[in-house]
PDB file of N, CA and C in Angstrom:
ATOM      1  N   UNK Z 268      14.719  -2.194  15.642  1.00  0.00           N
ATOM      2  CA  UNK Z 268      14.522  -0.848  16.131  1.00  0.00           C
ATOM      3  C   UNK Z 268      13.472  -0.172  15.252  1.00  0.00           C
ATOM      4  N   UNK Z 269      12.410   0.482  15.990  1.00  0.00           N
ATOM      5  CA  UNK Z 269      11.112   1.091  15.486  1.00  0.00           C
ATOM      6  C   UNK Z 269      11.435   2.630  15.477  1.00  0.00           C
ATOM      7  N   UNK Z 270      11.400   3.404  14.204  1.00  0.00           N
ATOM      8  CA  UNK Z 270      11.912   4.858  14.094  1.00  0.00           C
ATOM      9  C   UNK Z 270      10.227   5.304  13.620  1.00  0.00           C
ATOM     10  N   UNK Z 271       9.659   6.130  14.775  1.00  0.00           N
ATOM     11  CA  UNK Z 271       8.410   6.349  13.821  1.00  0.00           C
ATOM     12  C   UNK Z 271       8.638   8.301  13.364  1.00  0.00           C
ATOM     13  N   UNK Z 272       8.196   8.074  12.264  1.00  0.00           N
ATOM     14  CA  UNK Z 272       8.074   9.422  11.513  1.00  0.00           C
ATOM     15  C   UNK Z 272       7.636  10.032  10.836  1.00  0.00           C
ATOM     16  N   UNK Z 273       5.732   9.376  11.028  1.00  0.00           N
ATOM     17  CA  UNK Z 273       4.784  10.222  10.586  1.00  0.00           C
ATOM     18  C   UNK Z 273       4.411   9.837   8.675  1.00  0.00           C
ATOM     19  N   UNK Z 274       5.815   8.691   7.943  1.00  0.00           N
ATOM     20  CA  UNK Z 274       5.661   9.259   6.978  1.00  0.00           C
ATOM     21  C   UNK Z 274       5.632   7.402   6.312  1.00  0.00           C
ATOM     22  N   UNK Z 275       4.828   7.515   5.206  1.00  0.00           N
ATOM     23  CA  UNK Z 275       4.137   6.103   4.980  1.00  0.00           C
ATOM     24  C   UNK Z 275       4.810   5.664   3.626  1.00  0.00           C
ATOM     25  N   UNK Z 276       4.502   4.167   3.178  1.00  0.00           N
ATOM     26  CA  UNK Z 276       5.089   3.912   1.984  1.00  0.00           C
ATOM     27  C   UNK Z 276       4.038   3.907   1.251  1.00  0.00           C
ATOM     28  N   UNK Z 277       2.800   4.565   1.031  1.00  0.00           N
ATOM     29  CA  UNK Z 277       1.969   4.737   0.368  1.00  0.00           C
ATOM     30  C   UNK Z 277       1.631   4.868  -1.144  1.00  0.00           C
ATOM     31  N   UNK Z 278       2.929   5.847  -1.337  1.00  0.00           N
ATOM     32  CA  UNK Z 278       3.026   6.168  -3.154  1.00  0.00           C
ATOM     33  C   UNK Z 278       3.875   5.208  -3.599  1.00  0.00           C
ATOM     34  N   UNK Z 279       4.761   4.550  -2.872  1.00  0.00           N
ATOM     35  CA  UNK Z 279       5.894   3.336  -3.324  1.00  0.00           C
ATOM     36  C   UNK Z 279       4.554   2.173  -3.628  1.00  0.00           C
ATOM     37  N   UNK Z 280       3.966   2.008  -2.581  1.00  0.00           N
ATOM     38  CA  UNK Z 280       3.162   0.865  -2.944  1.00  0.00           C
ATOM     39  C   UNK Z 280       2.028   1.160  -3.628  1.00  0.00           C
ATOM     40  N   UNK Z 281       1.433   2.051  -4.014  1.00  0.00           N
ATOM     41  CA  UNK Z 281       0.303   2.043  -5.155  1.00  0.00           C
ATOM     42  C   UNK Z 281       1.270   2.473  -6.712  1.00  0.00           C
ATOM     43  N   UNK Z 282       2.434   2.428  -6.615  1.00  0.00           N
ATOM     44  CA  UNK Z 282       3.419   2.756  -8.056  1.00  0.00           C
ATOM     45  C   UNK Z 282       3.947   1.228  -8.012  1.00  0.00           C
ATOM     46  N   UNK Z 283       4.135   0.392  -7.064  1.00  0.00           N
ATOM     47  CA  UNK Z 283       4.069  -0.853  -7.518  1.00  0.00           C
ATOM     48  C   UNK Z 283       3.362  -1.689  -7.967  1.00  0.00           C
ATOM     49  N   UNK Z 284       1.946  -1.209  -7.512  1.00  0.00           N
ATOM     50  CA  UNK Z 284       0.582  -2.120  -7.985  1.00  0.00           C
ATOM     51  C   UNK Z 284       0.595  -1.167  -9.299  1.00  0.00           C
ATOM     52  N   UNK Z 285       0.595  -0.384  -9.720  1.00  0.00           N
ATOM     53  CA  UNK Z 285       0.176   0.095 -11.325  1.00  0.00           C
ATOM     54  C   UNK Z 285       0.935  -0.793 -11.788  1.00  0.00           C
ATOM     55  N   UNK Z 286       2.539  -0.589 -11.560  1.00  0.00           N
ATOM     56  CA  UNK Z 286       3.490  -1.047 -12.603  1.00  0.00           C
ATOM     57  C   UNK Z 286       2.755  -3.025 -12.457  1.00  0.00           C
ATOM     58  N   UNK Z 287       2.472  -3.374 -11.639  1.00  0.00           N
ATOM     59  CA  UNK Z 287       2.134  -4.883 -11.843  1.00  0.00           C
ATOM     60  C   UNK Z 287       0.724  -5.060 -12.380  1.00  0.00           C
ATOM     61  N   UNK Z 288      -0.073  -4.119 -12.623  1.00  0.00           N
ATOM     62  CA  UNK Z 288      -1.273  -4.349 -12.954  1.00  0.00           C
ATOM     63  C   UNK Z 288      -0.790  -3.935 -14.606  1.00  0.00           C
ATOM     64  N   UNK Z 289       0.356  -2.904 -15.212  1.00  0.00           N
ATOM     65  CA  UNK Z 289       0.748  -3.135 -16.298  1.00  0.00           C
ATOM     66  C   UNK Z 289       1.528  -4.477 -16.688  1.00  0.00           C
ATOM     67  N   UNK Z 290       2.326  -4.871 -16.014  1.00  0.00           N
ATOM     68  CA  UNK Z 290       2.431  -5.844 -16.446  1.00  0.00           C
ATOM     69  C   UNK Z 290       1.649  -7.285 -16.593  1.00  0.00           C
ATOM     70  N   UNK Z 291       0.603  -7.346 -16.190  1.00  0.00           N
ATOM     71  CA  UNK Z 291      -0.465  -8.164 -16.067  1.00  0.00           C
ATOM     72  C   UNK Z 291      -0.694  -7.890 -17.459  1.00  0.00           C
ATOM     73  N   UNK Z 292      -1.282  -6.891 -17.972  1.00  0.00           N
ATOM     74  CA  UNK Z 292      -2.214  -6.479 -18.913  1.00  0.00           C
ATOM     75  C   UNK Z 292      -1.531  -6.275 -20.335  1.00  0.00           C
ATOM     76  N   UNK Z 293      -0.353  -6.097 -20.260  1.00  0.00           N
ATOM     77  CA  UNK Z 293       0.502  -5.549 -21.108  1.00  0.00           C
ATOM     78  C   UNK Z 293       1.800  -6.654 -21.483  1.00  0.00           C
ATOM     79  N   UNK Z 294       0.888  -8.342 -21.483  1.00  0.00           N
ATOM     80  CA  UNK Z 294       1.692  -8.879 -22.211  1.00  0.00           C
ATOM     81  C   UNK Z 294       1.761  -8.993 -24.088  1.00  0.00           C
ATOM     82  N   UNK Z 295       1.336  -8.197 -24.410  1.00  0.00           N
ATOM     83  CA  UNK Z 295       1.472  -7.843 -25.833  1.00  0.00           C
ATOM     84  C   UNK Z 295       2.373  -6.938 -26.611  1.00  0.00           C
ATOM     85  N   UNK Z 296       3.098  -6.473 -25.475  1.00  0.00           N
ATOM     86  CA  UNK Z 296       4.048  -5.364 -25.647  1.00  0.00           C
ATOM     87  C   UNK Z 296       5.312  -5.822 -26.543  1.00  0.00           C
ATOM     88  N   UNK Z 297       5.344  -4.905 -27.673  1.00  0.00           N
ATOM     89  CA  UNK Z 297       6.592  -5.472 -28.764  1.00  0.00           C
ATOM     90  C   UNK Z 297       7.782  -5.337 -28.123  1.00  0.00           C
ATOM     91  N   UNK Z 298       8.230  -4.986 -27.350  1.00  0.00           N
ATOM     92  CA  UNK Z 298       9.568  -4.626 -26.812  1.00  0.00           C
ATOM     93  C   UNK Z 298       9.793  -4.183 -25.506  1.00  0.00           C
ATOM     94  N   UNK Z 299      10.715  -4.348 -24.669  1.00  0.00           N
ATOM     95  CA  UNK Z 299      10.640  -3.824 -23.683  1.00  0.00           C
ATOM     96  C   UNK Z 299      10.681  -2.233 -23.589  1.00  0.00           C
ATOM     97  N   UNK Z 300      10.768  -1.330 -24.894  1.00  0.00           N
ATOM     98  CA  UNK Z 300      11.060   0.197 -24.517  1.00  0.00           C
ATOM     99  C   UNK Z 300       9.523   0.378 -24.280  1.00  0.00           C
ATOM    100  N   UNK Z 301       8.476  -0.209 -24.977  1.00  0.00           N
ATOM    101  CA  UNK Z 301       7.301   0.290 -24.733  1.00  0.00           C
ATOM    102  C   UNK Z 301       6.511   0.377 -23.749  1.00  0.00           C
ATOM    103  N   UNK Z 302       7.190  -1.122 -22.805  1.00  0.00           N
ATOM    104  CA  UNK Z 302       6.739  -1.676 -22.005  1.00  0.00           C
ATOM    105  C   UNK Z 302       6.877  -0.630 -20.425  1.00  0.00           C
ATOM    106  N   UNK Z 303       8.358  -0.065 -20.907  1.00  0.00           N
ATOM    107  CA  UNK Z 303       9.103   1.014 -19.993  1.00  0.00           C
ATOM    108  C   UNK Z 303       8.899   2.525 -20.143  1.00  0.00           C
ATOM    109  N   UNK Z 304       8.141   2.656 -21.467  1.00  0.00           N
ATOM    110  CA  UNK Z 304       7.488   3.828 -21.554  1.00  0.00           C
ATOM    111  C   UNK Z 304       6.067   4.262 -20.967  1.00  0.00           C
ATOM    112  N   UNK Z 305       5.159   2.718 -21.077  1.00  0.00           N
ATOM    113  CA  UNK Z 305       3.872   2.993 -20.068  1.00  0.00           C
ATOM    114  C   UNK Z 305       4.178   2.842 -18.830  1.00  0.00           C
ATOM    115  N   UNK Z 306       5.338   2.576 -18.470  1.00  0.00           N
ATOM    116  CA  UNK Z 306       5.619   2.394 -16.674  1.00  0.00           C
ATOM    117  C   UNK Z 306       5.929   4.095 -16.766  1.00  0.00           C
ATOM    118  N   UNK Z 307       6.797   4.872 -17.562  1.00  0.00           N
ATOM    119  CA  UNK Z 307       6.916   5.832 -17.094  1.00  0.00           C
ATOM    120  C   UNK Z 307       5.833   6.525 -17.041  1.00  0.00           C
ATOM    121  N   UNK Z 308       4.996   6.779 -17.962  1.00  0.00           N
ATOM    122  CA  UNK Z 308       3.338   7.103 -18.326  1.00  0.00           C
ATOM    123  C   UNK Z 308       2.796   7.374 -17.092  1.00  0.00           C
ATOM    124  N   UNK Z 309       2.905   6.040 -16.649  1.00  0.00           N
ATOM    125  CA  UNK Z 309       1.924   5.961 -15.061  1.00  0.00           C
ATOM    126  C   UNK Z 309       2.817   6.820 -14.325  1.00  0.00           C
ATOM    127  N   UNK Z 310       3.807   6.972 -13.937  1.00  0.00           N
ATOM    128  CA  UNK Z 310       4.373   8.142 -12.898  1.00  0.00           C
ATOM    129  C   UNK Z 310       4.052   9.552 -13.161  1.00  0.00           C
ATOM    130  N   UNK Z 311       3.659   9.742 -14.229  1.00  0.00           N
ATOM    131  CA  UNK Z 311       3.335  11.329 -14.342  1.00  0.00           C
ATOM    132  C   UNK Z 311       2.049  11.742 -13.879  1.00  0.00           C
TER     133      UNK Z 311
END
């Protein structure tokens, strides 16, 4: 069943490509808090 409603997954999917383009880049990360602090970074 197709519900259309005008409204897109647009910000879900470019907040998934940051967070994977950090993790690409950001295998040097000492710990995972840091790792979870530039994921939050990028949402602001």
């Amino acid at each position: 069943m197709l519900i259309v409603t005008g409204v897109t997954n647009a910000r879900t999917e470019a907040a998934n490509t940051g967070i994977k383009q950090i993790k690409r880049t950001g295998r040097g990360y000492r710990n995972a808090h840091n790792y979870r602090a530039r994921i939050l970074a990028l949402q602001t």
